Amino acid sequence: MKIIGILGIQGDIEEHEDAVKKINCIPKRIRTVDDLEGIDALIIPGGESTTIGKLMVSYGFIDKIRNLKIPILGTCAGMVLLSKGTGKEQPLLEMLNVTIKRNAYGSQKDSFEKEIDLGGKKINAVFIRAPQVGEILSKDVEIISKDDENIVGIKEGNIMAISFHPELSDDGVIAYEYFLKNFVEKR
Ligand code: GLN
């Protein structure tokens, strides 16, 4: 069974752990860089990307994660953290060749649920102060999900990033299955 690490700094860590069990993988909570040892993939949960980024710097996660070479799934703030830039000073992993518009839906739509398409399947996506992809900086970036014209899911190499919270919707397992099938099992 594959071991999927869940960065345990901030966010819905337990909900991600439950989802990982649903796809028959073993969740491992990552609190220190030493916990990264032995995992087959990593999930970076949502939360507040500036806070998570600063803590990642102080715990020494930035370079360690950059050098992991395993599949990574970033959700919401996790997507922000994987990007190259947000137009704001904040620590980022810079592993995805995109810029991000943080809180792209503005205060009017702070939080909402909407059915969207992810890799050819319908999923009820929960958006919470969600980001969108701004500029795509490399042809290696592939769009896997859109909300109307807005890009809310991408992949590049062995990294997948989505704007929404799959751990919070009943059918969110679809996103984890997609990650497992297209990234983790492809290693
Ligand atoms: N708005 C948050 C940020 O930019 C992300 C929100 C979330 O992860 N739900 O960091």
mmCIF file of C-alpha atoms and ligand atoms in Angstrom:
data_model
loop_
_atom_site.group_PDB
_atom_site.id
_atom_site.type_symbol
_atom_site.label_atom_id
_atom_site.label_comp_id
_atom_site.label_asym_id
_atom_site.label_seq_id
_atom_site.Cartn_x
_atom_site.Cartn_y
_atom_site.Cartn_z
ATOM 1 C CA MET A 1 0.000 0.000 0.000
ATOM 2 C CA LYS A 2 1.167 3.491 -0.844
ATOM 3 C CA ILE A 3 1.997 5.868 1.977
ATOM 4 C CA ILE A 4 0.701 9.383 1.404
ATOM 5 C CA GLY A 5 2.127 12.136 3.573
ATOM 6 C CA ILE A 6 -0.112 15.018 4.614
ATOM 7 C CA LEU A 7 1.666 18.185 5.574
ATOM 8 C CA GLY A 8 0.385 18.736 9.097
ATOM 9 C CA ILE A 9 1.008 22.436 9.571
ATOM 10 C CA GLN A 10 -2.498 23.835 9.039
ATOM 11 C CA GLY A 11 -5.789 22.864 7.419
ATOM 12 C CA ASP A 12 -8.201 19.918 7.324
ATOM 13 C CA ILE A 13 -5.546 17.353 8.095
ATOM 14 C CA GLU A 14 -7.852 14.685 9.553
ATOM 15 C CA GLU A 15 -10.287 14.965 6.639
ATOM 16 C CA HIS A 16 -7.410 14.402 4.211
ATOM 17 C CA GLU A 17 -6.323 11.390 6.259
ATOM 18 C CA ASP A 18 -9.834 9.901 6.017
ATOM 19 C CA ALA A 19 -9.886 10.461 2.248
ATOM 20 C CA VAL A 20 -6.483 8.803 1.835
ATOM 21 C CA LYS A 21 -7.815 5.738 3.676
ATOM 22 C CA LYS A 22 -10.822 5.650 1.312
ATOM 23 C CA ILE A 23 -8.481 5.161 -1.662
ATOM 24 C CA ASN A 24 -6.719 2.331 0.215
ATOM 25 C CA CYS A 25 -3.539 4.216 0.960
ATOM 26 C CA ILE A 26 -1.875 4.847 4.297
ATOM 27 C CA PRO A 27 -1.882 8.460 5.520
ATOM 28 C CA LYS A 28 1.159 9.788 7.360
ATOM 29 C CA ARG A 29 1.054 13.112 9.107
ATOM 30 C CA ILE A 30 4.120 15.203 8.306
ATOM 31 C CA ARG A 31 5.141 17.465 11.176
ATOM 32 C CA THR A 32 8.899 17.598 10.713
ATOM 33 C CA VAL A 33 11.198 17.144 7.716
ATOM 34 C CA ASP A 34 12.218 13.737 9.065
ATOM 35 C CA ASP A 35 8.616 12.555 8.610
ATOM 36 C CA LEU A 36 9.066 12.940 4.827
ATOM 37 C CA GLU A 37 11.192 9.794 4.840
ATOM 38 C CA GLY A 38 9.465 6.818 3.225
ATOM 39 C CA ILE A 39 6.382 8.497 1.762
ATOM 40 C CA ASP A 40 5.240 7.771 -1.809
ATOM 41 C CA ALA A 41 3.393 11.060 -2.296
ATOM 42 C CA LEU A 42 2.606 14.273 -0.437
ATOM 43 C CA ILE A 43 -0.547 16.346 0.049
ATOM 44 C CA ILE A 44 -0.270 20.024 0.917
ATOM 45 C CA PRO A 45 -3.657 21.024 2.418
ATOM 46 C CA GLY A 46 -5.485 24.336 2.302
ATOM 47 C CA GLY A 47 -5.338 26.952 4.993
ATOM 48 C CA GLU A 48 -3.653 30.333 4.859
ATOM 49 C CA SER A 49 -0.747 30.201 2.450
ATOM 50 C CA THR A 50 1.269 33.040 3.991
ATOM 51 C CA THR A 51 1.159 31.378 7.410
ATOM 52 C CA ILE A 52 1.873 27.898 6.082
ATOM 53 C CA GLY A 53 4.736 29.228 3.936
ATOM 54 C CA LYS A 54 6.390 31.020 6.852
ATOM 55 C CA LEU A 55 6.145 27.902 9.004
ATOM 56 C CA MET A 56 7.517 25.805 6.149
ATOM 57 C CA VAL A 57 10.543 28.089 6.065
ATOM 58 C CA SER A 58 11.110 27.897 9.804
ATOM 59 C CA TYR A 59 10.735 24.087 9.897
ATOM 60 C CA GLY A 60 13.085 23.708 6.912
ATOM 61 C CA PHE A 61 10.485 22.216 4.578
ATOM 62 C CA ILE A 62 11.064 24.366 1.491
ATOM 63 C CA ASP A 63 14.242 22.778 0.101
ATOM 64 C CA LYS A 64 13.314 19.316 1.348
ATOM 65 C CA ILE A 65 9.996 19.342 -0.527
ATOM 66 C CA ARG A 66 11.605 20.836 -3.648
ATOM 67 C CA ASN A 67 14.004 17.897 -3.725
ATOM 68 C CA LEU A 68 11.501 15.136 -2.961
ATOM 69 C CA LYS A 69 10.812 13.994 -6.545
ATOM 70 C CA ILE A 70 7.565 12.289 -5.553
ATOM 71 C CA PRO A 71 3.995 13.164 -6.628
ATOM 72 C CA ILE A 72 2.534 16.150 -4.815
ATOM 73 C CA LEU A 73 -1.098 17.240 -4.541
ATOM 74 C CA GLY A 74 -1.702 20.821 -3.468
ATOM 75 C CA THR A 75 -5.227 21.900 -2.554
ATOM 76 C CA CYS A 76 -6.290 25.538 -2.257
ATOM 77 C CA ALA A 77 -3.506 27.202 -0.215
ATOM 78 C CA GLY A 78 -1.420 24.165 -1.229
ATOM 79 C CA MET A 79 -1.866 25.247 -4.843
ATOM 80 C CA VAL A 80 -0.789 28.778 -3.921
ATOM 81 C CA LEU A 81 2.336 27.448 -2.181
ATOM 82 C CA LEU A 82 3.378 25.333 -5.177
ATOM 83 C CA SER A 83 3.177 28.307 -7.562
ATOM 84 C CA LYS A 84 5.837 30.705 -8.812
ATOM 85 C CA GLY A 85 4.192 33.886 -7.589
ATOM 86 C CA THR A 86 1.109 35.597 -6.239
ATOM 87 C CA GLY A 87 2.082 39.243 -6.674
ATOM 88 C CA LYS A 88 2.634 39.356 -2.933
ATOM 89 C CA GLU A 89 5.777 38.795 -0.850
ATOM 90 C CA GLN A 90 5.362 35.316 0.598
ATOM 91 C CA PRO A 91 7.493 32.163 0.782
ATOM 92 C CA LEU A 92 6.613 29.723 -2.014
ATOM 93 C CA LEU A 93 7.859 26.360 -3.219
ATOM 94 C CA GLU A 94 7.890 27.663 -6.834
ATOM 95 C CA MET A 95 7.496 24.166 -8.258
ATOM 96 C CA LEU A 96 4.652 24.935 -10.672
ATOM 97 C CA ASN A 97 5.145 27.273 -13.615
ATOM 98 C CA VAL A 98 2.083 29.384 -12.957
ATOM 99 C CA THR A 99 1.155 32.526 -11.132
ATOM 100 C CA ILE A 100 -1.816 32.505 -8.815
ATOM 101 C CA LYS A 101 -4.607 34.937 -8.071
ATOM 102 C CA ARG A 102 -5.270 34.506 -4.370
ATOM 103 C CA ASN A 103 -8.841 34.930 -3.104
ATOM 104 C CA ALA A 104 -9.820 35.207 -6.756
ATOM 105 C CA TYR A 105 -13.542 34.997 -6.106
ATOM 106 C CA GLY A 106 -13.437 38.011 -3.786
ATOM 107 C CA SER A 107 -15.464 38.555 -0.660
ATOM 108 C CA GLN A 108 -18.843 38.098 -2.378
ATOM 109 C CA LYS A 109 -18.212 34.435 -2.921
ATOM 110 C CA ASP A 110 -16.004 33.672 0.022
ATOM 111 C CA SER A 111 -17.251 30.123 0.107
ATOM 112 C CA PHE A 112 -19.431 28.117 -2.272
ATOM 113 C CA GLU A 113 -19.951 24.680 -3.718
ATOM 114 C CA LYS A 114 -20.209 23.989 -7.421
ATOM 115 C CA GLU A 115 -20.182 21.012 -9.720
ATOM 116 C CA ILE A 116 -17.182 21.131 -12.011
ATOM 117 C CA ASP A 117 -15.291 18.752 -14.248
ATOM 118 C CA LEU A 118 -12.047 17.187 -13.096
ATOM 119 C CA GLY A 119 -10.211 15.089 -15.655
ATOM 120 C CA GLY A 120 -13.512 14.114 -17.336
ATOM 121 C CA LYS A 121 -15.488 13.413 -14.148
ATOM 122 C CA LYS A 122 -18.027 15.592 -12.371
ATOM 123 C CA ILE A 123 -17.152 16.610 -8.823
ATOM 124 C CA ASN A 124 -18.851 18.833 -6.251
ATOM 125 C CA ALA A 125 -16.075 21.248 -5.514
ATOM 126 C CA VAL A 126 -15.984 23.249 -2.286
ATOM 127 C CA PHE A 127 -14.297 26.616 -2.814
ATOM 128 C CA ILE A 128 -13.217 28.576 0.287
ATOM 129 C CA ARG A 129 -11.536 31.919 -0.380
ATOM 130 C CA ALA A 130 -10.211 30.018 -3.342
ATOM 131 C CA PRO A 131 -7.380 30.885 -5.686
ATOM 132 C CA GLN A 132 -7.372 30.636 -9.491
ATOM 133 C CA VAL A 133 -4.484 30.154 -11.845
ATOM 134 C CA GLY A 134 -3.362 33.457 -13.331
ATOM 135 C CA GLU A 135 -0.607 33.135 -15.908
ATOM 136 C CA ILE A 136 0.663 29.852 -17.281
ATOM 137 C CA LEU A 137 4.428 30.193 -17.721
ATOM 138 C CA SER A 138 5.317 26.866 -19.341
ATOM 139 C CA LYS A 139 3.876 24.567 -21.971
ATOM 140 C CA ASP A 140 4.379 21.705 -19.528
ATOM 141 C CA VAL A 141 1.438 22.954 -17.484
ATOM 142 C CA GLU A 142 -1.776 21.117 -18.337
ATOM 143 C CA ILE A 143 -5.255 22.294 -17.339
ATOM 144 C CA ILE A 144 -7.288 19.542 -15.657
ATOM 145 C CA SER A 145 -10.177 21.562 -14.245
ATOM 146 C CA LYS A 146 -12.028 24.768 -14.998
ATOM 147 C CA ASP A 147 -14.837 26.695 -13.351
ATOM 148 C CA ASP A 148 -16.353 28.335 -16.433
ATOM 149 C CA GLU A 149 -13.351 30.214 -17.881
ATOM 150 C CA ASN A 150 -11.351 30.131 -14.664
ATOM 151 C CA ILE A 151 -8.572 27.619 -14.254
ATOM 152 C CA VAL A 152 -8.973 25.736 -10.984
ATOM 153 C CA GLY A 153 -6.954 22.573 -11.597
ATOM 154 C CA ILE A 154 -3.595 21.959 -13.244
ATOM 155 C CA LYS A 155 -0.828 19.436 -13.503
ATOM 156 C CA GLU A 156 2.838 19.765 -14.340
ATOM 157 C CA GLY A 157 5.138 16.762 -14.189
ATOM 158 C CA ASN A 158 4.298 14.857 -11.024
ATOM 159 C CA ILE A 159 2.507 17.756 -9.374
ATOM 160 C CA MET A 160 -1.266 18.258 -9.269
ATOM 161 C CA ALA A 161 -2.923 21.343 -7.854
ATOM 162 C CA ILE A 162 -6.583 22.208 -7.364
ATOM 163 C CA SER A 163 -8.261 25.363 -6.020
ATOM 164 C CA PHE A 164 -10.935 23.548 -4.073
ATOM 165 C CA HIS A 165 -11.186 21.303 -0.990
ATOM 166 C CA PRO A 166 -11.744 17.657 -1.995
ATOM 167 C CA GLU A 167 -11.592 16.620 1.664
ATOM 168 C CA LEU A 168 -14.829 18.508 2.340
ATOM 169 C CA SER A 169 -17.237 17.152 -0.279
ATOM 170 C CA ASP A 170 -18.950 13.758 -0.313
ATOM 171 C CA ASP A 171 -17.646 12.906 -3.765
ATOM 172 C CA GLY A 172 -14.245 14.498 -3.155
ATOM 173 C CA VAL A 173 -12.720 11.036 -3.298
ATOM 174 C CA ILE A 174 -12.822 11.488 -7.089
ATOM 175 C CA ALA A 175 -9.936 13.956 -6.801
ATOM 176 C CA TYR A 176 -7.857 11.586 -4.659
ATOM 177 C CA GLU A 177 -8.560 8.714 -7.061
ATOM 178 C CA TYR A 178 -7.426 10.923 -9.926
ATOM 179 C CA PHE A 179 -4.220 11.748 -8.052
ATOM 180 C CA LEU A 180 -3.617 8.096 -7.186
ATOM 181 C CA LYS A 181 -4.216 6.812 -10.711
ATOM 182 C CA ASN A 182 -2.466 9.536 -12.703
ATOM 183 C CA PHE A 183 0.420 10.379 -10.402
ATOM 184 C CA VAL A 184 1.070 8.037 -7.476
ATOM 185 C CA GLU A 185 0.614 4.740 -9.309
ATOM 186 C CA LYS A 186 2.504 6.048 -12.338
ATOM 187 C CA ARG A 187 5.760 6.552 -10.503
HETATM 188 N N1 GLN B 1 -7.109 32.257 0.548
HETATM 189 C C1 GLN B 1 -6.145 31.345 1.087
HETATM 190 C C2 GLN B 1 -4.732 31.732 0.673
HETATM 191 O O1 GLN B 1 -4.552 32.419 -0.294
HETATM 192 C C3 GLN B 1 -6.434 29.930 0.661
HETATM 193 C C4 GLN B 1 -7.744 29.476 1.233
HETATM 194 C C5 GLN B 1 -7.868 28.030 1.476
HETATM 195 O O2 GLN B 1 -6.891 27.265 1.480
HETATM 196 N N2 GLN B 1 -9.078 27.612 1.726
HETATM 197 O O3 GLN B 1 -3.834 31.350 1.324
#
